[in-house]
mmCIF file of C-alpha atoms and ligand atoms in Angstrom:
data_model
loop_
_atom_site.group_PDB
_atom_site.id
_atom_site.type_symbol
_atom_site.label_atom_id
_atom_site.label_comp_id
_atom_site.label_asym_id
_atom_site.label_seq_id
_atom_site.Cartn_x
_atom_site.Cartn_y
_atom_site.Cartn_z
ATOM 1 C CA MET L 1 63.260 51.359 18.441
ATOM 2 C CA ASP L 2 61.079 48.630 16.877
ATOM 3 C CA ASN L 3 61.143 47.357 13.305
ATOM 4 C CA LYS L 4 58.163 49.528 12.280
ATOM 5 C CA THR L 5 59.975 52.657 13.394
ATOM 6 C CA ILE L 6 63.061 51.647 11.408
ATOM 7 C CA ASP L 7 60.830 51.068 8.343
ATOM 8 C CA ASN L 8 59.362 54.517 8.802
ATOM 9 C CA ILE L 9 62.869 56.015 8.806
ATOM 10 C CA VAL L 10 64.194 54.232 5.717
ATOM 11 C CA TRP L 11 61.087 54.043 3.445
ATOM 12 C CA TRP L 12 62.055 57.092 1.391
ATOM 13 C CA ILE L 13 65.485 55.677 0.250
ATOM 14 C CA PRO L 14 64.900 55.054 -3.466
ATOM 15 C CA PHE L 15 67.390 52.211 -3.988
ATOM 16 C CA LYS L 16 66.336 48.952 -2.486
ATOM 17 C CA LYS L 17 69.862 47.738 -1.830
ATOM 18 C CA LEU L 18 70.840 50.928 -0.060
ATOM 19 C CA ARG L 19 67.555 50.922 1.857
ATOM 20 C CA ASN L 20 68.162 47.380 3.087
ATOM 21 C CA SER L 21 71.706 48.164 4.100
ATOM 22 C CA VAL L 22 70.584 51.219 6.128
ATOM 23 C CA ARG L 23 67.796 49.158 7.669
ATOM 24 C CA GLU L 24 70.279 46.442 8.753
ATOM 25 C CA TYR L 25 72.686 49.025 10.059
ATOM 26 C CA LEU L 26 69.944 50.625 12.144
ATOM 27 C CA LEU L 27 68.854 47.221 13.459
ATOM 28 C CA GLU L 28 72.388 46.458 14.519
ATOM 29 C CA ILE L 29 72.683 49.794 16.355
ATOM 30 C CA ASN L 30 69.355 49.103 17.994
ATOM 31 C CA ASN L 31 70.416 45.654 19.215
ATOM 32 C CA LEU L 32 73.668 47.065 20.522
ATOM 33 C CA ASN L 33 71.776 49.778 22.348
ATOM 34 C CA ASN L 34 69.469 47.252 24.015
ATOM 35 C CA LYS L 35 72.480 45.220 25.156
ATOM 36 C CA LEU L 36 74.050 48.337 26.660
ATOM 37 C CA TYR L 37 70.866 49.020 28.573
ATOM 38 C CA GLN L 38 70.912 45.469 29.980
ATOM 39 C CA ILE L 39 74.580 45.779 31.012
ATOM 40 C CA ASN L 40 73.796 49.115 32.643
ATOM 41 C CA ASP L 41 70.973 47.593 34.654
ATOM 42 C CA LYS L 42 73.212 44.790 35.847
ATOM 43 C CA ILE L 43 75.898 47.298 36.906
ATOM 44 C CA ASN L 44 73.283 49.299 38.839
ATOM 45 C CA ILE L 45 71.978 46.179 40.622
ATOM 46 C CA THR L 46 75.536 45.099 41.469
ATOM 47 C CA GLU L 47 76.421 48.573 42.680
ATOM 48 C CA ARG L 48 73.278 48.709 44.799
ATOM 49 C CA SER L 49 73.903 45.343 46.385
ATOM 50 C CA MET L 50 77.608 46.242 46.971
ATOM 51 C CA CYS L 51 76.431 49.393 48.625
ATOM 52 C CA ASP L 52 73.906 47.462 50.785
ATOM 53 C CA ASN L 53 76.606 44.971 51.776
ATOM 54 C CA TYR L 54 78.941 47.805 52.671
ATOM 55 C CA ILE L 55 76.306 49.528 54.831
ATOM 56 C CA ASP L 56 75.526 46.209 56.533
ATOM 57 C CA LEU L 57 79.215 45.512 57.185
ATOM 58 C CA TYR L 58 79.767 49.032 58.475
ATOM 59 C CA ALA L 59 76.843 48.632 60.945
ATOM 60 C CA LYS L 60 78.251 45.325 62.194
ATOM 61 C CA ILE L 61 81.761 46.716 62.661
ATOM 62 C CA ARG L 62 80.321 49.690 64.495
ATOM 63 C CA LYS L 63 78.490 47.515 67.032
ATOM 64 C CA LEU L 64 81.652 45.520 67.769
ATOM 65 C CA THR L 65 83.867 48.594 68.079
ATOM 66 C CA PRO L 66 84.206 50.206 71.493
ATOM 67 C CA GLN L 67 83.102 53.764 70.905
ATOM 68 C CA GLY L 68 85.068 56.879 71.929
ATOM 69 C CA TYR L 69 82.206 57.950 74.220
ATOM 70 C CA ILE L 70 78.599 57.116 74.876
ATOM 71 C CA ASP L 71 76.236 58.679 72.366
ATOM 72 C CA PHE L 72 73.091 58.265 74.456
ATOM 73 C CA ILE L 73 71.704 56.359 77.405
ATOM 74 C CA ASP L 74 68.076 55.372 77.934
ATOM 75 C CA ILE L 75 66.913 55.613 81.498
ATOM 76 C CA ASP L 76 63.494 54.166 82.330
ATOM 77 C CA ILE L 77 62.368 56.213 85.336
ATOM 78 C CA VAL L 78 59.081 54.308 85.260
ATOM 79 C CA ARG L 79 58.586 50.652 84.355
ATOM 80 C CA HIS L 80 54.835 50.687 83.707
ATOM 81 C CA CYS L 81 52.854 52.588 81.122
ATOM 82 C CA ASN L 82 49.445 54.194 80.514
ATOM 83 C CA LEU L 83 49.417 52.911 76.959
ATOM 84 C CA ASN L 84 49.078 49.263 76.243
ATOM 85 C CA CYS L 85 51.128 48.595 73.125
ATOM 86 C CA TYR L 86 51.331 45.268 71.350
ATOM 87 C CA SER L 87 54.635 43.436 71.976
ATOM 88 C CA CYS L 88 56.262 46.440 73.689
ATOM 89 C CA ASN L 89 60.050 45.797 73.806
ATOM 90 C CA HIS L 90 60.330 47.330 77.268
ATOM 91 C CA PHE L 91 57.494 44.962 78.415
ATOM 92 C CA SER L 92 55.888 48.028 79.981
ATOM 93 C CA GLN L 93 52.304 46.874 79.301
ATOM 94 C CA LEU L 94 53.090 43.878 81.520
ATOM 95 C CA ALA L 95 55.014 45.714 84.245
ATOM 96 C CA LYS L 96 53.816 46.436 87.758
ATOM 97 C CA GLN L 97 53.987 49.991 89.059
ATOM 98 C CA GLU L 98 57.667 50.741 89.642
ATOM 99 C CA TYR L 99 59.870 53.829 89.624
ATOM 100 C CA TYR L 100 63.594 54.502 89.480
ATOM 101 C CA ASN L 101 64.411 55.436 93.081
ATOM 102 C CA ILE L 102 65.510 59.084 92.935
ATOM 103 C CA GLU L 103 68.449 58.668 95.387
ATOM 104 C CA ILE L 104 69.780 55.700 93.452
ATOM 105 C CA PHE L 105 69.207 57.661 90.274
ATOM 106 C CA GLU L 106 71.318 60.553 91.541
ATOM 107 C CA ASN L 107 74.133 58.235 92.670
ATOM 108 C CA ASP L 108 74.118 56.528 89.277
ATOM 109 C CA ILE L 109 74.239 59.786 87.388
ATOM 110 C CA LYS L 110 77.049 61.064 89.614
ATOM 111 C CA ARG L 111 79.005 57.845 89.088
ATOM 112 C CA LEU L 112 78.568 58.109 85.333
ATOM 113 C CA TYR L 113 79.826 61.633 85.528
ATOM 114 C CA GLU L 114 82.940 60.539 87.455
ATOM 115 C CA LEU L 115 83.628 57.790 84.940
ATOM 116 C CA SER L 116 83.012 59.768 81.792
ATOM 117 C CA ASN L 117 84.074 63.219 82.970
ATOM 118 C CA GLY L 118 80.838 64.446 81.487
ATOM 119 C CA LEU L 119 81.418 62.919 78.064
ATOM 120 C CA ILE L 120 78.002 61.414 77.425
ATOM 121 C CA LYS L 121 76.240 63.153 74.599
ATOM 122 C CA LYS L 122 72.628 62.630 75.470
ATOM 123 C CA PHE L 123 70.252 61.197 78.071
ATOM 124 C CA HIS L 124 66.826 59.793 77.136
ATOM 125 C CA ILE L 125 64.447 59.970 80.087
ATOM 126 C CA LEU L 126 61.733 57.447 79.261
ATOM 127 C CA GLY L 127 59.888 54.369 80.484
ATOM 128 C CA GLY L 128 57.251 52.865 80.411
ATOM 129 C CA GLU L 129 55.681 56.300 80.486
ATOM 130 C CA PRO L 130 58.024 58.710 82.306
ATOM 131 C CA LEU L 131 55.273 61.220 83.107
ATOM 132 C CA LEU L 132 53.599 58.638 85.370
ATOM 133 C CA ASN L 133 56.443 59.572 87.693
ATOM 134 C CA LYS L 134 55.134 62.675 89.500
ATOM 135 C CA ASN L 135 58.684 63.748 90.211
ATOM 136 C CA CYS L 136 59.790 63.570 86.607
ATOM 137 C CA LYS L 137 60.920 67.205 86.648
ATOM 138 C CA ASP L 138 63.336 66.464 89.569
ATOM 139 C CA TYR L 139 65.176 63.857 87.503
ATOM 140 C CA PHE L 140 65.873 66.599 84.950
ATOM 141 C CA TYR L 141 67.562 68.752 87.594
ATOM 142 C CA LEU L 142 69.703 65.843 88.684
ATOM 143 C CA VAL L 143 70.958 65.020 85.230
ATOM 144 C CA ARG L 144 71.711 68.684 84.598
ATOM 145 C CA LYS L 145 73.445 69.069 87.991
ATOM 146 C CA TYR L 146 76.228 66.755 86.791
ATOM 147 C CA PHE L 147 76.073 66.853 82.991
ATOM 148 C CA LYS L 148 76.142 70.560 82.113
ATOM 149 C CA ASN L 149 76.593 70.088 78.387
ATOM 150 C CA SER L 150 74.734 66.900 77.527
ATOM 151 C CA SER L 151 71.339 66.921 75.804
ATOM 152 C CA ILE L 152 68.395 65.711 77.818
ATOM 153 C CA TRP L 153 65.389 64.323 75.954
ATOM 154 C CA LEU L 154 62.072 63.401 77.517
ATOM 155 C CA ILE L 155 60.605 60.579 75.434
ATOM 156 C CA THR L 156 56.895 60.245 76.168
ATOM 157 C CA ASN L 157 53.688 59.077 74.540
ATOM 158 C CA GLY L 158 52.373 62.575 75.244
ATOM 159 C CA ILE L 159 49.130 61.574 76.970
ATOM 160 C CA LEU L 160 50.037 63.340 80.200
ATOM 161 C CA LEU L 161 51.774 66.379 78.744
ATOM 162 C CA PRO L 162 48.701 68.678 78.853
ATOM 163 C CA LYS L 163 48.278 67.827 82.544
ATOM 164 C CA GLN L 164 51.757 69.035 83.573
ATOM 165 C CA ASP L 165 51.884 72.043 85.886
ATOM 166 C CA GLU L 166 54.120 75.035 85.614
ATOM 167 C CA SER L 167 56.911 73.526 87.722
ATOM 168 C CA PHE L 168 57.337 70.808 85.088
ATOM 169 C CA TRP L 169 57.584 73.245 82.235
ATOM 170 C CA LEU L 170 59.998 75.500 84.153
ATOM 171 C CA SER L 171 62.212 72.467 84.859
ATOM 172 C CA CYS L 172 62.219 71.682 81.110
ATOM 173 C CA GLN L 173 63.129 75.295 80.417
ATOM 174 C CA GLU L 174 65.810 75.676 83.094
ATOM 175 C CA ASN L 175 67.454 72.333 82.376
ATOM 176 C CA ASN L 176 67.175 72.688 78.616
ATOM 177 C CA VAL L 177 65.141 69.504 78.287
ATOM 178 C CA GLU L 178 63.763 68.716 74.838
ATOM 179 C CA ILE L 179 60.439 66.934 74.529
ATOM 180 C CA HIS L 180 60.503 64.124 71.926
ATOM 181 C CA PRO L 181 57.103 62.430 71.950
ATOM 182 C CA THR L 182 56.370 59.275 70.055
ATOM 183 C CA LYS L 183 53.245 59.928 68.082
ATOM 184 C CA TYR L 184 50.746 57.074 68.428
ATOM 185 C CA PRO L 185 47.429 56.905 66.581
ATOM 186 C CA ILE L 186 45.499 58.098 69.678
ATOM 187 C CA LYS L 187 43.607 61.309 70.262
ATOM 188 C CA ILE L 188 45.932 63.979 71.618
ATOM 189 C CA ASP L 189 45.662 67.744 71.044
ATOM 190 C CA TRP L 190 49.158 68.252 69.693
ATOM 191 C CA ASP L 191 48.468 71.882 68.691
ATOM 192 C CA ASN L 192 47.787 72.697 72.342
ATOM 193 C CA ILE L 193 51.010 70.910 73.416
ATOM 194 C CA LYS L 194 53.011 72.716 70.730
ATOM 195 C CA ARG L 195 51.586 76.009 71.994
ATOM 196 C CA ILE L 196 52.578 75.241 75.620
ATOM 197 C CA CYS L 197 56.099 74.255 74.569
ATOM 198 C CA SER L 198 56.447 77.391 72.534
ATOM 199 C CA ASN L 199 55.243 79.539 75.525
ATOM 200 C CA TYR L 200 57.968 78.037 77.701
ATOM 201 C CA ASN L 201 60.552 78.031 74.970
ATOM 202 C CA VAL L 202 60.873 74.240 75.160
ATOM 203 C CA ILE L 203 61.878 72.345 72.046
ATOM 204 C CA LEU L 204 59.304 69.810 70.844
ATOM 205 C CA SER L 205 60.235 67.407 68.090
ATOM 206 C CA PHE L 206 58.562 64.065 67.436
ATOM 207 C CA PHE L 207 60.704 60.974 68.045
ATOM 208 C CA ASN L 208 59.135 59.178 65.104
ATOM 209 C CA ASP L 209 57.891 60.649 61.821
ATOM 210 C CA GLU L 210 54.971 62.903 62.743
ATOM 211 C CA ASN L 211 53.251 62.261 59.455
ATOM 212 C CA VAL L 212 53.576 58.464 59.324
ATOM 213 C CA LEU L 213 51.220 56.332 61.434
ATOM 214 C CA LYS L 214 53.101 54.427 64.137
ATOM 215 C CA GLU L 215 53.382 50.707 63.470
ATOM 216 C CA SER L 216 53.735 48.028 66.162
ATOM 217 C CA VAL L 217 56.819 45.827 65.906
ATOM 218 C CA LYS L 218 56.656 42.187 66.956
ATOM 219 C CA THR L 219 59.488 41.572 69.423
ATOM 220 C CA ILE L 220 60.190 37.892 68.889
ATOM 221 C CA LEU L 221 62.003 36.018 71.651
ATOM 222 C CA ASN L 222 63.580 32.600 71.658
ATOM 223 C CA LEU L 223 62.361 31.280 74.966
ATOM 224 C CA ASP L 224 64.694 28.268 74.830
ATOM 225 C CA GLY L 225 67.710 30.568 74.635
ATOM 226 C CA THR L 226 69.253 28.708 71.716
ATOM 227 C CA SER L 227 69.879 31.647 69.337
ATOM 228 C CA ASN L 228 73.383 32.409 68.155
ATOM 229 C CA ILE L 229 74.494 35.395 70.260
ATOM 230 C CA PHE L 230 77.026 36.715 67.763
ATOM 231 C CA ASP L 231 74.500 36.709 64.884
ATOM 232 C CA ASN L 232 71.826 38.299 67.035
ATOM 233 C CA PHE L 233 74.150 40.982 68.391
ATOM 234 C CA THR L 234 75.632 41.932 65.031
ATOM 235 C CA ASN L 235 72.227 42.052 63.340
ATOM 236 C CA CYS L 236 70.504 43.944 66.122
ATOM 237 C CA TYR L 237 69.819 47.682 65.713
ATOM 238 C CA LEU L 238 69.640 48.076 69.499
ATOM 239 C CA ALA L 239 73.014 46.451 70.266
ATOM 240 C CA ASN L 240 75.658 48.876 71.564
ATOM 241 C CA ASN L 241 73.290 51.596 70.539
ATOM 242 C CA CYS L 242 70.251 51.833 72.836
ATOM 243 C CA LEU L 243 72.170 51.572 76.102
ATOM 244 C CA ASN L 244 70.037 51.241 79.173
ATOM 245 C CA LEU L 245 70.893 52.284 82.728
ATOM 246 C CA SER L 246 69.015 50.522 85.525
ATOM 247 C CA ASP L 247 69.972 50.690 89.220
ATOM 248 C CA GLY L 248 73.720 50.990 88.652
ATOM 249 C CA LYS L 249 73.779 48.466 85.843
ATOM 250 C CA LEU L 250 74.497 49.475 82.280
ATOM 251 C CA PHE L 251 73.140 47.242 79.560
ATOM 252 C CA THR L 252 73.887 47.344 75.853
ATOM 253 C CA CYS L 253 70.113 47.426 75.208
ATOM 254 C CA GLY L 254 66.846 47.635 77.184
ATOM 255 C CA LEU L 255 65.646 44.019 76.895
ATOM 256 C CA PRO L 256 67.537 42.397 79.768
ATOM 257 C CA ALA L 257 66.972 45.547 81.881
ATOM 258 C CA ASN L 258 63.229 45.046 81.613
ATOM 259 C CA ILE L 259 62.787 41.310 81.216
ATOM 260 C CA ASN L 260 61.629 40.911 84.842
ATOM 261 C CA ALA L 261 58.204 42.282 83.847
ATOM 262 C CA PHE L 262 57.913 39.561 81.187
ATOM 263 C CA ASN L 263 59.153 36.861 83.587
ATOM 264 C CA SER L 264 56.678 37.802 86.333
ATOM 265 C CA TYR L 265 53.698 38.222 84.038
ATOM 266 C CA PHE L 266 54.127 34.945 82.157
ATOM 267 C CA SER L 267 55.816 32.992 84.997
ATOM 268 C CA MET L 268 58.934 32.542 82.918
ATOM 269 C CA ASN L 269 62.541 32.420 83.928
ATOM 270 C CA ILE L 270 64.633 34.183 81.307
ATOM 271 C CA LYS L 271 67.881 34.682 83.132
ATOM 272 C CA VAL L 272 69.901 37.866 83.344
ATOM 273 C CA THR L 273 73.440 37.045 84.435
ATOM 274 C CA GLU L 274 76.264 39.298 85.670
ATOM 275 C CA HIS L 275 77.771 38.964 82.178
ATOM 276 C CA ASP L 276 74.768 40.783 80.689
ATOM 277 C CA TYR L 277 75.577 44.162 82.106
ATOM 278 C CA ILE L 278 78.417 46.179 83.550
ATOM 279 C CA ASP L 279 78.133 47.401 87.103
ATOM 280 C CA ILE L 280 79.114 51.067 86.949
ATOM 281 C CA TYR L 281 80.411 50.951 90.518
ATOM 282 C CA LYS L 282 82.739 48.078 89.779
ATOM 283 C CA ALA L 283 84.003 49.385 86.415
ATOM 284 C CA LYS L 284 87.479 50.842 86.877
ATOM 285 C CA ASP L 285 87.190 53.436 84.095
ATOM 286 C CA TYR L 286 85.188 54.662 81.070
ATOM 287 C CA ASN L 287 87.199 52.502 78.710
ATOM 288 C CA GLU L 288 86.187 49.307 80.477
ATOM 289 C CA ILE L 289 82.533 50.302 80.054
ATOM 290 C CA LEU L 290 82.901 51.176 76.373
ATOM 291 C CA GLN L 291 84.649 47.864 75.717
ATOM 292 C CA PHE L 292 82.024 45.855 77.565
ATOM 293 C CA LEU L 293 79.167 47.433 75.596
ATOM 294 C CA ALA L 294 80.722 46.403 72.281
ATOM 295 C CA LYS L 295 80.480 42.652 72.787
ATOM 296 C CA PRO L 296 77.623 40.171 72.489
ATOM 297 C CA MET L 297 76.147 39.211 75.834
ATOM 298 C CA PRO L 298 74.680 35.859 76.919
ATOM 299 C CA PHE L 299 71.193 37.374 77.030
ATOM 300 C CA CYS L 300 71.274 37.752 73.227
ATOM 301 C CA ARG L 301 70.542 34.017 73.003
ATOM 302 C CA TYR L 302 66.964 34.787 74.001
ATOM 303 C CA CYS L 303 66.300 37.058 70.999
ATOM 304 C CA ASP L 304 65.239 36.104 67.509
ATOM 305 C CA ILE L 305 66.238 39.441 66.088
ATOM 306 C CA THR L 306 65.999 38.659 62.350
ATOM 307 C CA LYS L 307 62.338 37.754 62.838
ATOM 308 C CA TRP L 308 61.348 41.053 64.504
ATOM 309 C CA HIS L 309 58.971 42.758 62.125
ATOM 310 C CA GLY L 310 56.439 45.491 61.782
ATOM 311 C CA ILE L 311 52.839 44.260 61.720
ATOM 312 C CA GLY L 312 51.539 46.938 59.398
ATOM 313 C CA ARG L 313 49.520 48.888 61.976
ATOM 314 C CA TRP L 314 49.636 49.964 65.601
ATOM 315 C CA GLU L 315 47.759 47.619 67.926
ATOM 316 C CA THR L 316 46.970 47.347 71.608
ATOM 317 C CA SER L 317 48.280 44.429 73.555
ATOM 318 C CA LYS L 318 46.137 41.487 74.593
ATOM 319 C CA ARG L 319 48.949 40.633 77.011
ATOM 320 C CA ASN L 320 49.354 37.130 75.735
ATOM 321 C CA ILE L 321 52.671 35.431 75.132
ATOM 322 C CA GLU L 322 51.969 34.956 71.400
ATOM 323 C CA GLU L 323 52.976 38.613 70.994
ATOM 324 C CA TYR L 324 56.527 37.532 71.729
ATOM 325 C CA ILE L 325 56.856 34.219 69.990
ATOM 326 C CA ASP L 326 57.031 33.246 66.317
HETATM 327 S S1 SF4 W 401 55.717 51.067 73.435
HETATM 328 FE FE1 SF4 W 401 56.010 52.882 74.721
HETATM 329 S S2 SF4 W 401 53.943 53.715 74.944
HETATM 330 FE FE2 SF4 W 401 53.710 51.638 74.248
HETATM 331 S S3 SF4 W 401 53.516 50.347 76.091
HETATM 332 FE FE3 SF4 W 401 55.654 50.356 75.572
HETATM 333 S S4 SF4 W 401 56.495 52.041 76.695
HETATM 334 FE FE4 SF4 W 401 54.290 52.356 76.677
HETATM 335 S S1 SF4 W 402 69.513 41.131 73.839
HETATM 336 FE FE1 SF4 W 402 68.389 41.108 71.930
HETATM 337 S S2 SF4 W 402 67.808 43.231 71.637
HETATM 338 FE FE2 SF4 W 402 69.511 43.237 73.100
HETATM 339 S S3 SF4 W 402 71.395 43.422 71.899
HETATM 340 FE FE3 SF4 W 402 71.042 41.243 72.164
HETATM 341 S S4 SF4 W 402 69.892 40.697 70.327
HETATM 342 FE FE4 SF4 W 402 69.703 42.899 70.518
#
């Protein structure tokens, strides 16, 4: 309430003294009210920042806590890709043609089953682009052969989905595989793909938000390997979250699993040591694996995680090293 409003309220009071007293009284209430608003704002800001701190702390504790079981594992059945994304964090736009050997894959899945007794909630079959592997459907049968109750998601850019033959769709149907495409700003007839999925009774749900244009994220590395591994690990949304299985090795994230493509392309030598993964054939039990995944690894010193950022649009890669440095 401003002074003019208060004047408009008190003007009719016939006695000047009384009118002035009421005016002062209203002014006082008004001031008090403004102060209360300011205090309320401060409380809201404090509450919000306490809430943010709590969420941040919770996320850090979660990463450093061995989990009761594995929530999901990423398995790159193909290293290379048919889409050339800027600063891809699997380095797939730099990778040579390479597939997960299917016999090794089966052994690895079997070993994971023995260790976990089937207690892995979900498998992500991805890449690179998984559909570049002509036997993609066979990998579904192998996961389902051992893990009867786990979810299986195919994560694809969708380009090759319309080209899949009936045997692929039947494998999805029989093995209860869900298709979770990442939607990039490229021309794909999604209505047609949705129709095919519906005909085969296969679940299709976009991995990212279908209605928001995909944005490229700059994956910034510290090539000197001088970053603080604890800070990186505890601030990293991939750590102890996006586990990656690669030829019998289980990593807490996909970067060390795929760094070879970066090293070969740019003639670099970012080292992956035996302390960066757990060998599933040497691990004595599930607990040892869960404990290993919850601790920072030496490879984290090559990341600059707090500098990773969206670039505001999706871009194709020029395959130069600037995409990975600050
Ligand atoms: S971000 Fe995905 S689609 Fe893009 S290059 Fe990497 S693996 Fe391929
Ligand atoms: S290596 Fe990098 S991406 Fe992986 S957990 Fe460590 S900080 Fe995160």
